Coordinates of C-alpha atoms (C1' of nucleotides) in Angstrom, one line a residue:
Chain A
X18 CA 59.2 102.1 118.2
X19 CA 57.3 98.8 118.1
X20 CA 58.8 95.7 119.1
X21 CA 60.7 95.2 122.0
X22 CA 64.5 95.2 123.3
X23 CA 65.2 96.1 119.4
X24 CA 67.0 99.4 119.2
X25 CA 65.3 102.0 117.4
X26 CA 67.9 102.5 114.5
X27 CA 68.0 98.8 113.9
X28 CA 63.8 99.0 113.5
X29 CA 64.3 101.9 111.3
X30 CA 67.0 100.3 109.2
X31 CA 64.8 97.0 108.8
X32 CA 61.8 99.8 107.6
X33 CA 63.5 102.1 105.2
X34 CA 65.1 98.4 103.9
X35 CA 61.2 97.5 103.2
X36 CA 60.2 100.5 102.3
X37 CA 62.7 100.5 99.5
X38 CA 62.5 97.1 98.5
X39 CA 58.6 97.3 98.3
X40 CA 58.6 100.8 96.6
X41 CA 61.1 99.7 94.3
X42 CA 63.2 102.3 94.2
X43 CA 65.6 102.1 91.3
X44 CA 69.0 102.5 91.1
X45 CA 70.5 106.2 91.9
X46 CA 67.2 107.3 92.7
X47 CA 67.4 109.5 96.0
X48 CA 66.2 109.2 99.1
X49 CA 63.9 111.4 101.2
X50 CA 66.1 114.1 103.3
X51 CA 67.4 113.5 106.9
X52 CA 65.0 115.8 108.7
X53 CA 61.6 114.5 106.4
X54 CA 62.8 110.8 107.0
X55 CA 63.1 111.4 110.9
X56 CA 60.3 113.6 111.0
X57 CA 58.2 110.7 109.2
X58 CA 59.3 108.2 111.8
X59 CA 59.0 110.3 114.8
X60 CA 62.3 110.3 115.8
X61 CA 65.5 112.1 115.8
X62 CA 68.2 113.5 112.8
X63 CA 70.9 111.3 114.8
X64 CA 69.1 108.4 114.9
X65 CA 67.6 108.2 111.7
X66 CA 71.7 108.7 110.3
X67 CA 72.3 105.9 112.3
X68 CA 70.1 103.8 110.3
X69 CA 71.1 104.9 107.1
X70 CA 74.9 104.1 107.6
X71 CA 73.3 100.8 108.2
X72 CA 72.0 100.4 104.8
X73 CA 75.2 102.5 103.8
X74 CA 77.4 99.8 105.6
X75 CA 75.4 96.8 103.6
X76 CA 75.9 98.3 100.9
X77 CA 71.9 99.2 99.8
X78 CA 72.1 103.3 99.9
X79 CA 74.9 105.4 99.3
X80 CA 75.5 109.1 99.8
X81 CA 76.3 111.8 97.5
X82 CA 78.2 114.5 99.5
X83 CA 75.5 116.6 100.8
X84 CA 73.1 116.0 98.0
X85 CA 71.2 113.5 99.9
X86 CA 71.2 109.7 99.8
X87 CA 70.6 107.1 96.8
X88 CA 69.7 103.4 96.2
X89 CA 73.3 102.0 95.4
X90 CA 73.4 100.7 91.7
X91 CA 74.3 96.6 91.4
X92 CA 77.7 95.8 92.1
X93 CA 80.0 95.4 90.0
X94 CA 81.2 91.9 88.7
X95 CA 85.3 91.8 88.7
X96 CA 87.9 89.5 88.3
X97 CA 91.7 91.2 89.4
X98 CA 93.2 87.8 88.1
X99 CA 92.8 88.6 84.5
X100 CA 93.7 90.8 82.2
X101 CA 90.3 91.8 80.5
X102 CA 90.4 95.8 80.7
X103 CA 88.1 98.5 82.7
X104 CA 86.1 99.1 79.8
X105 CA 85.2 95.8 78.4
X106 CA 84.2 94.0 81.2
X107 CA 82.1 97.4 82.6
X108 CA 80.6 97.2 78.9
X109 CA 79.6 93.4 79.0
X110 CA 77.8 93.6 81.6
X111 CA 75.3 96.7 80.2
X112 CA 77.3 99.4 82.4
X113 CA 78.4 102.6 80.9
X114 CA 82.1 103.0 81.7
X115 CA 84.4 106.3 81.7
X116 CA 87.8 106.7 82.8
X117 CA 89.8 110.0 83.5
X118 CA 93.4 110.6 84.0
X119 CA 94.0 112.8 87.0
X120 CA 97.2 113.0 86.3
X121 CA 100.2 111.1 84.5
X122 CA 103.9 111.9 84.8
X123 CA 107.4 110.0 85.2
X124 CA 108.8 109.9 88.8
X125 CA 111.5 108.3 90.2
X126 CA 111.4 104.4 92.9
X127 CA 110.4 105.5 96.4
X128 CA 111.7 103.3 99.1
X129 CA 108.4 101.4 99.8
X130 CA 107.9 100.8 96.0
X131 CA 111.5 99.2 95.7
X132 CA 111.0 97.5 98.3
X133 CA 108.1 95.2 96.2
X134 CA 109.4 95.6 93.0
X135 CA 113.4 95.1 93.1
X136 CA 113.8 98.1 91.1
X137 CA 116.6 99.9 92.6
X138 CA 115.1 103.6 94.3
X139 CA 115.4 106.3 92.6
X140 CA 115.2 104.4 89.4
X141 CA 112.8 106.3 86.9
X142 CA 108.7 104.8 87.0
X143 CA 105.9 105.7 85.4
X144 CA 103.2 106.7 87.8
X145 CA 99.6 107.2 86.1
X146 CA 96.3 108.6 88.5
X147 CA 93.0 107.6 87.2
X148 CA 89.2 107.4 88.0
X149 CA 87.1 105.2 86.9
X150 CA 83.5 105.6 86.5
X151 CA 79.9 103.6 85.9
X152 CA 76.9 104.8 84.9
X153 CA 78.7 108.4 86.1
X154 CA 79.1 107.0 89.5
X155 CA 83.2 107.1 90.1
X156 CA 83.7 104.0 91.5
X157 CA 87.7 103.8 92.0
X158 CA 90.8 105.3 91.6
X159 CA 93.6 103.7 90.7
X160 CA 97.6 104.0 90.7
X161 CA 99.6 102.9 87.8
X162 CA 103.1 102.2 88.3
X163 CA 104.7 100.9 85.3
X164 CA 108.7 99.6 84.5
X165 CA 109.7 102.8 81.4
X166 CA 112.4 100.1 80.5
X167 CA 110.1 97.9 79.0
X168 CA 107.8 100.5 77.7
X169 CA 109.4 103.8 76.7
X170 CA 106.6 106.5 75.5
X171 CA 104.2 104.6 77.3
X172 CA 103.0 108.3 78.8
X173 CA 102.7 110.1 75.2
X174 CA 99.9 107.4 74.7
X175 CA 96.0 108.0 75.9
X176 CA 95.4 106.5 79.3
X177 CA 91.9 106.8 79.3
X178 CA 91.5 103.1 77.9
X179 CA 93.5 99.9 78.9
X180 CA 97.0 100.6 80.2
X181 CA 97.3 96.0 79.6
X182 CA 95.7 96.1 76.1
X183 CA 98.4 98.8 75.4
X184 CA 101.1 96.9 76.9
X185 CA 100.3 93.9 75.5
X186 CA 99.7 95.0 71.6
X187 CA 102.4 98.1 71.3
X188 CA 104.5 96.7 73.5
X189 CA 103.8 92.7 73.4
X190 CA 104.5 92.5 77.5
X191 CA 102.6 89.9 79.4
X192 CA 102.8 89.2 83.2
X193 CA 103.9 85.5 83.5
X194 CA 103.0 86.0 87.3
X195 CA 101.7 88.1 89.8
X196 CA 100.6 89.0 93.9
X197 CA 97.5 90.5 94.6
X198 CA 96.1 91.8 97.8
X199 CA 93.3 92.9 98.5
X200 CA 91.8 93.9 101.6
X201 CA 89.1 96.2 103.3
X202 CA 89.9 99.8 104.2
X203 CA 89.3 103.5 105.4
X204 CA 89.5 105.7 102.0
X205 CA 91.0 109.1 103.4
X206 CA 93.2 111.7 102.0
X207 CA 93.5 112.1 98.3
X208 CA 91.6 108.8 97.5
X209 CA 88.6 109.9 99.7
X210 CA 88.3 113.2 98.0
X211 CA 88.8 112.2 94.5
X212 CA 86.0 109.9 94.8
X213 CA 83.9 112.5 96.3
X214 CA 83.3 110.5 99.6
X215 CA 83.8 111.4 103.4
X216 CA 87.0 111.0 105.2
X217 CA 87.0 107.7 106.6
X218 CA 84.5 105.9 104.2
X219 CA 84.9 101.9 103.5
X220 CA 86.5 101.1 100.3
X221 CA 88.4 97.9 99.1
X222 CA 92.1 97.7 98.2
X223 CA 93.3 95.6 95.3
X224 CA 96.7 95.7 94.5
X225 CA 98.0 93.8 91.8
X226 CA 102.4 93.4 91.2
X227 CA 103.0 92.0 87.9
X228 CA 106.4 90.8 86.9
X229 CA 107.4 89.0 83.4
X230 CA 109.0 85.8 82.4
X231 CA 112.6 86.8 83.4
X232 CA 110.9 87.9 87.2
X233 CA 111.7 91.3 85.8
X234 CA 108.9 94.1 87.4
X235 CA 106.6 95.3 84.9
X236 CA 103.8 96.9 86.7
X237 CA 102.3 97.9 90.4
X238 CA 98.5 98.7 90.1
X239 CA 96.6 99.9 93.2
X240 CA 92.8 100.2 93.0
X241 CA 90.8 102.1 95.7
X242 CA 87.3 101.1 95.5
X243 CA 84.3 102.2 97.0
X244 CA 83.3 99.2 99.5
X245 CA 79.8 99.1 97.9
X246 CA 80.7 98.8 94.5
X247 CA 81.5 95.1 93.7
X248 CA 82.1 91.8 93.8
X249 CA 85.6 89.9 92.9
X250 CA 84.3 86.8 91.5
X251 CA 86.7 84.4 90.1
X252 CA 86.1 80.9 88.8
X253 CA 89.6 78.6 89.0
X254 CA 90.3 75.6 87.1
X255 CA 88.1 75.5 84.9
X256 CA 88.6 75.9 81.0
X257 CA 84.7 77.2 80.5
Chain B
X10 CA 91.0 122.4 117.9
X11 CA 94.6 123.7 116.6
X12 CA 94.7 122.9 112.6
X13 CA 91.6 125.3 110.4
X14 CA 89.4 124.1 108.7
X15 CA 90.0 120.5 109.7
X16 CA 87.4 118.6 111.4
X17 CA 88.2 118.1 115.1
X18 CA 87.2 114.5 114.7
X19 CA 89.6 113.7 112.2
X20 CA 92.1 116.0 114.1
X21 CA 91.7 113.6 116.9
X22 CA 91.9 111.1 114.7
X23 CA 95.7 111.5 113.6
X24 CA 96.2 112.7 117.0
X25 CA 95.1 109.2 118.3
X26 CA 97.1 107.6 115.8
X27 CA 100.1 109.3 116.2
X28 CA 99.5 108.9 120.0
X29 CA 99.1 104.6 119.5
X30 CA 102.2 104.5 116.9
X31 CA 104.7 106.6 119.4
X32 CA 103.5 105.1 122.6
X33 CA 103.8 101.7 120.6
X34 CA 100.4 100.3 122.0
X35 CA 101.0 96.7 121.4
X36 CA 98.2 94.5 119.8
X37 CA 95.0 93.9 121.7
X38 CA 96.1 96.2 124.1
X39 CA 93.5 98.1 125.3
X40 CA 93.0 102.1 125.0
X41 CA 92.0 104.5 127.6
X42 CA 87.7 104.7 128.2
X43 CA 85.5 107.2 125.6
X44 CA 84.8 109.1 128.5
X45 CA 88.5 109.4 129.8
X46 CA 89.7 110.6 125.9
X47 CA 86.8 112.6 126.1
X48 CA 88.3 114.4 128.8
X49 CA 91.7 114.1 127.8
X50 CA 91.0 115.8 124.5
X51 CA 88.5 118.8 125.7
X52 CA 85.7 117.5 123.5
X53 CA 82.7 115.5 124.0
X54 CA 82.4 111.7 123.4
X55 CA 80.1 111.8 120.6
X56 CA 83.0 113.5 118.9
X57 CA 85.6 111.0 120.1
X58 CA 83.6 108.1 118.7
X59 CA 83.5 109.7 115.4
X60 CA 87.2 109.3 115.6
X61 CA 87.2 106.5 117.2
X62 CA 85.3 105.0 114.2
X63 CA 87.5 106.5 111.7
X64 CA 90.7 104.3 113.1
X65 CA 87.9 101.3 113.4
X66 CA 87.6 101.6 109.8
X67 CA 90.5 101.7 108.8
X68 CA 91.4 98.4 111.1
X69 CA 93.8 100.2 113.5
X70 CA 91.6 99.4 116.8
X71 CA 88.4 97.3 117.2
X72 CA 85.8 97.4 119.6
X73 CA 85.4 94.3 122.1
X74 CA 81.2 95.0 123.5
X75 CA 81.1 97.2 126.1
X76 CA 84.5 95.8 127.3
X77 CA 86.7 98.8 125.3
X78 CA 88.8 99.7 122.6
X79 CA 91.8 97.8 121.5
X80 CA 94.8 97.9 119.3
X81 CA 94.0 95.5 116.1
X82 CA 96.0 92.5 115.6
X83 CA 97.9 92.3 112.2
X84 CA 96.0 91.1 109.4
X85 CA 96.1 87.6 108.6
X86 CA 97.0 86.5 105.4
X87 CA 94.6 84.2 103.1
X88 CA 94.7 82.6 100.1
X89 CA 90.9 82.0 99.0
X90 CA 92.2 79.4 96.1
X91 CA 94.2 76.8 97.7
X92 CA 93.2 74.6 100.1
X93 CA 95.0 74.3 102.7
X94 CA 93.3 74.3 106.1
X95 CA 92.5 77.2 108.2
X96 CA 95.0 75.6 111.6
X97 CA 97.5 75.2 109.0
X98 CA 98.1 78.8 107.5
X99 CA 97.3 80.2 110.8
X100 CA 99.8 78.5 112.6
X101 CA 102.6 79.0 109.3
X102 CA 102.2 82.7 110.1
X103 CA 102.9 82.3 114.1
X104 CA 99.2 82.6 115.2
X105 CA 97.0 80.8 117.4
X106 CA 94.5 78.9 115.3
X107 CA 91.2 77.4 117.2
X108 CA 87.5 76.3 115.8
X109 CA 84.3 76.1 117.2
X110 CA 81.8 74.2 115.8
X111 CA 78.5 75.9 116.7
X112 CA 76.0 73.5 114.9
X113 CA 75.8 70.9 112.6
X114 CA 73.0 68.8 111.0
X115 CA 71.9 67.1 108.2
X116 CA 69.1 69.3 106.6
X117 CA 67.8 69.7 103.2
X118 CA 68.9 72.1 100.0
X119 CA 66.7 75.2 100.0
X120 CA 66.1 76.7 97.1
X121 CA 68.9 79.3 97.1
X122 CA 71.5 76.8 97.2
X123 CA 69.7 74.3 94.7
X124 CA 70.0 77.3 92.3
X125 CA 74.1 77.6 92.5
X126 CA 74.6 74.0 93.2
X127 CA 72.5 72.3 90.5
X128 CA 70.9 70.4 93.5
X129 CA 67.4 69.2 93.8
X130 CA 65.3 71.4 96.3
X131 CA 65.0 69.2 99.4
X132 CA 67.5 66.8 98.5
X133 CA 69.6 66.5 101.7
X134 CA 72.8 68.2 102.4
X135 CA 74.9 68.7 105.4
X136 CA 75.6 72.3 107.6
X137 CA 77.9 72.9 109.3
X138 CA 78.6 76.7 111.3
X139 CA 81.7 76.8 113.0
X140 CA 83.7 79.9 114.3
X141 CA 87.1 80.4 114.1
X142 CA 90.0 82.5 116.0
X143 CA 93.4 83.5 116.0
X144 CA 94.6 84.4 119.5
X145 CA 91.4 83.7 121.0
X146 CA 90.2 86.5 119.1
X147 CA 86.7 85.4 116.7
X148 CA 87.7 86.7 113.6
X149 CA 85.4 85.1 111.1
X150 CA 82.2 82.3 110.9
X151 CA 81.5 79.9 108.6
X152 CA 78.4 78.0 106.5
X153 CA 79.6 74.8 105.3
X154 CA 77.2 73.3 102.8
X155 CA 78.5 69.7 102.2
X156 CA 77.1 67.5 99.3
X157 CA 76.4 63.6 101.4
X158 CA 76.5 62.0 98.4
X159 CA 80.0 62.0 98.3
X160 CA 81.0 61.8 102.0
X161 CA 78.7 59.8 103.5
X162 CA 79.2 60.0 107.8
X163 CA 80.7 62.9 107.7
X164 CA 78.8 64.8 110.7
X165 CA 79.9 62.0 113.0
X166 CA 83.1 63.3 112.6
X167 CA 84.9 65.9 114.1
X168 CA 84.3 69.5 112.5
X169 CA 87.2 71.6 114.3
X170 CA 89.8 70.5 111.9
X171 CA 90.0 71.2 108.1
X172 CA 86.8 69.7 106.4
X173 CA 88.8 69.5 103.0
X174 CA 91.7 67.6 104.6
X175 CA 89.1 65.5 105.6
X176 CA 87.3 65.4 102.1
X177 CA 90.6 64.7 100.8
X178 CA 92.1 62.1 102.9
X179 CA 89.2 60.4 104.2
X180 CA 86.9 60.1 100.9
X181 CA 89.7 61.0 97.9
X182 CA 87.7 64.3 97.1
X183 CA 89.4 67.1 95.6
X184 CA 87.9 69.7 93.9
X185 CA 88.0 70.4 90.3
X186 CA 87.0 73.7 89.4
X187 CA 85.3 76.4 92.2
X188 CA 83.7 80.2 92.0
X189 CA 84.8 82.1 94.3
X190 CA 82.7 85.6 95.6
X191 CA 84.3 88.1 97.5
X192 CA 82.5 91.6 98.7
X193 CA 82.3 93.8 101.4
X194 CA 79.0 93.4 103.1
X195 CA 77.7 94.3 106.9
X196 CA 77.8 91.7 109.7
X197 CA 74.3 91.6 111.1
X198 CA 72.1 88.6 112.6
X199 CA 73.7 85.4 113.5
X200 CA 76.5 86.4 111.9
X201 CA 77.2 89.6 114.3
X202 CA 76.2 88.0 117.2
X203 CA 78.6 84.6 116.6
X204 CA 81.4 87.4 116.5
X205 CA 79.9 89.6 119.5
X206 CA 80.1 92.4 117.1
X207 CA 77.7 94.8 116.6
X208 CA 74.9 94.8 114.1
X209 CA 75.8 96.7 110.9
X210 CA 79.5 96.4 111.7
X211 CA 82.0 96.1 108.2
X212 CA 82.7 92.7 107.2
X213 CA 84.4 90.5 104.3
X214 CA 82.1 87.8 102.5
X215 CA 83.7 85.0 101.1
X216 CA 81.7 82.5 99.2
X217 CA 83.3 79.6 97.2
X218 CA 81.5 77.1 95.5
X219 CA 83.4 73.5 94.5
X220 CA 82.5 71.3 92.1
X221 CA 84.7 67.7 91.2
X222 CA 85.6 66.5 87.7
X223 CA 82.1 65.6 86.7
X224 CA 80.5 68.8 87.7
X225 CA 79.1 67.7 90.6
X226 CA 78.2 69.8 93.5
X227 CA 81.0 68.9 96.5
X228 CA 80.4 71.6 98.6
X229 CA 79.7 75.4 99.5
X230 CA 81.8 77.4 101.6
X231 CA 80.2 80.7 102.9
X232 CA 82.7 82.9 105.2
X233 CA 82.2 85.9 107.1
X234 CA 85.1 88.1 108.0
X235 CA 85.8 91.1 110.4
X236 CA 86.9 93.1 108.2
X237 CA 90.1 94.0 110.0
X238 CA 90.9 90.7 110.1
X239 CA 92.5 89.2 107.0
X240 CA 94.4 90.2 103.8
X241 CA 93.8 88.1 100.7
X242 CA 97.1 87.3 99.3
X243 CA 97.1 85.2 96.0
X244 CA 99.9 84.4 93.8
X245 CA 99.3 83.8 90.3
X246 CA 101.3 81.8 87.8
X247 CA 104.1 80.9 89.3
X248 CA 105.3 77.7 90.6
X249 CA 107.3 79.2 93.3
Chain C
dT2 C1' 67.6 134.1 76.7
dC3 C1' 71.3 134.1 79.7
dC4 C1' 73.9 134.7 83.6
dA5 C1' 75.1 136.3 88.2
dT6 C1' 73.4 136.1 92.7
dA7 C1' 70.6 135.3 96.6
dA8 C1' 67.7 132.1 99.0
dT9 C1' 67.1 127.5 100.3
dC10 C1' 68.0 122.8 100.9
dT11 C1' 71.2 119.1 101.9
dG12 C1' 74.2 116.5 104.7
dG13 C1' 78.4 117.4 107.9
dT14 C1' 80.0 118.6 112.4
dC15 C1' 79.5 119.4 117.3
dT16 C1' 77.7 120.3 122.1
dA17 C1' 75.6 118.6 126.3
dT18 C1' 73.1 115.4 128.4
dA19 C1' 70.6 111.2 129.8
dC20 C1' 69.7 106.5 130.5
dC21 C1' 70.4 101.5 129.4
dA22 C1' 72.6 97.0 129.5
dG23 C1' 76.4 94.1 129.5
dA24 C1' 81.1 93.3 131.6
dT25 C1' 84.1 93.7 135.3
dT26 C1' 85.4 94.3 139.9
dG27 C1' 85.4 94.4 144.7
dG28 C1' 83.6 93.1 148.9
dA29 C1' 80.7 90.6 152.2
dG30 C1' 79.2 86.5 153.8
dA31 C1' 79.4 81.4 153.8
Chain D
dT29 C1' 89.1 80.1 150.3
dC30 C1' 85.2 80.5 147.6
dT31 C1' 80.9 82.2 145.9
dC32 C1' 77.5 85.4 145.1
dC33 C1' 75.8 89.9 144.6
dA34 C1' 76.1 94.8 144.4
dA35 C1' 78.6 98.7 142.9
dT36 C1' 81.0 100.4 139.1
dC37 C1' 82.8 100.8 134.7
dT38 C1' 82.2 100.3 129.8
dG39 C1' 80.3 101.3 125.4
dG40 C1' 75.4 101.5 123.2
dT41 C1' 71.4 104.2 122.3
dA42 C1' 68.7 108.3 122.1
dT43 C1' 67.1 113.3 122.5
dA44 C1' 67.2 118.2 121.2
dG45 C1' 69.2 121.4 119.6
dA46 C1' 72.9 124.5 116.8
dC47 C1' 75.7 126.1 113.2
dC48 C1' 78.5 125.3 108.9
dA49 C1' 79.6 124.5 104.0
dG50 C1' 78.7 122.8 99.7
dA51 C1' 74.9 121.9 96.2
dT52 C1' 70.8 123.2 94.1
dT53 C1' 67.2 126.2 92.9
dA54 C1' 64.8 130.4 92.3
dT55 C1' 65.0 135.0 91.1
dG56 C1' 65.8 139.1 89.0
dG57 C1' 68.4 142.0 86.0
dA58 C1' 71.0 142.6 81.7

DNA sequence: TCCATAATCTGGTCTATACCAGATTGGAGA
DNA sequence: TCTCCAATCTGGTATAGACCAGATTATGGA
């Protein structure tokens, strides 16, 4: 609209960017709708969406399914290589956190799982479905898939805390090593929609395969975050 | 179009990726013109980009600027925590590694990186931006913030190897203890253009910060990922 | 006061079209 | 054969609408 050679969008991104920054909107607070915001900048519906999956995409507004769009909260500080639980490190940090269990039953080894863990398939596993909230904004779900043979009852106890602290005080287990992966990705399908977020939205994979002393499998955990909500920040070698 | 109650977009998007898996598009290969699957798919290519951004995000095709479409390349795997150099792991996993070095010079420690570093403001440091590929294909840039003080020379040497193996061999560094950041962010400004992506498109950030046995600032590593491109793969305590 | 319902507001999806700018290609001329 | 330039092809940007479905709000009756 003003400089040149600068596509439209990228001006109105730069703009609303300002515009929040200097208006200070806090966190969660909502945005003006679609049709105000492009009426206000004399331009289209299209194009003003193209700005705000901008800011979407950096991570600065996020959208609540056909509510509107909000100022994203800060991210969320999180290290997958220890053993500190959902609700403790949420809590240190001044969040609020919540976790519900979607659902929680004992399944048997499909092929892919067997494949990573060395259980044989068709062996019985634990499989566990949770949410995880902050501050009321669900942040991740997560799949729990746990060894029964070193933890037998494991699903008559609460899952809405720390599935570790559990193993590690009832059950005194304790990964002697593990893989994680973690990558960027589409969530879709069943993660998408328990999060509440379009088909096809960014989110962050962490997958975390624990195995004990003997190399025995104790646990698979897959996390599906929501691209916007954290930062994996881990300090190595250092006895702070 | 067939399925109710289904988006056509997404419709077209398991349609596309059925159609890539079956015909067994091999990687970088490149995929017929929005216009042609436009046409091919009775629909209109706004509604073809929509799923065409859909396998984009989830890192099944990438877009080359107004060149095309084409199959992604498998993910490369990285392991943020050891240090071996970029040519090395690339080539272990049967890629082609190759850096550019787009600028460096010896400059002076604003006061973003004074704050993290425990530098003075002003006191000089080295930069170095280099790009790197895997098949010819730019998958990620690179800020190298490099304390002088303990590698005196350095810019007279060549930058399109491993700077640590260099650190290590050359002046006996090694660091002791490091943060390491990792978030999703969007690729925008020098960093989209260096990877002739476009602005706003999904990226990985990668930040890791050394420091040697005294504390001392050795250097700053600041890395921005497609984020199609790589798979963080660490292994924790193990000796394997 | 409470609850069911209707109106309204929101983003989500989709069509049809236009023009632009960079990348590629093909052909003419040296 | 080589080089340069024009034509063409590509995705990128933008307009102007339309309708849908879920979420919220207002309303009116019990």
């Amino acid at each position: 609209m003003s400089r040149t050679d600068y596509p439209v969008y990228l001006q109105l991104r730069d703009r609303l960017w300002d515009w929040i920054e200097t208006e200070q909107l806090s966190s969660q607070q909502r945005l003006p709708s679609e049709r105000e915001l492009s009426e206000r900048f004399h331009t289209t519906r299209v194009t003003i969406r193209q700005a705000l999956s901008q800011l979407e995409a950096e991570g600065l507004i996020f959208r609540s399914n056909r509510r509107g769009w909000y100022v994203t909260p800060e991210r969320l500080r999180y290290d997958p290589s220890r053993d500190v639980g959902f609700n403790r490190y949420v809590t240190e940090q001044g969040f609020c956190p919540r976790t519900e269990t979607l659902f929680k039953q004992l399944t048997e080894v499909p092929p892919w799982l067997s494949e990573i863990s060395g259980l044989d398939v068709g062996t019985p596993i634990y499989h566990v479905f949770r949410r995880r909230y902050v501050d009321e904004r669900g942040l991740l779900v997560e799949h729990n898939y746990i060894n029964p043979a070193h933890c037998p009852g494991l699903l008559s106890e609460s899952t809405d805390l720390s599935i570790w602290q559990m193993l590690r005080e009832k059950y005194d287990l304790t990964p002697e090593h593990r893989d994680i992966e973690i990558y960027p990705l589409a969530l879709k399908g069943l993660e998408a929609e328990a999060l509440n977020v379009n088909q096809g939205a960014a989110g962050l994979y962490i997958q975390r395969l624990s195995f004990d002393q003997r190399g025995d499998f104790l646990e698979l955990d897959r996390e599906y975050w929501l691209h916007d909500a954290l930062k994996i920040s881990v300090r190595i070698g250092d006895r702070h």
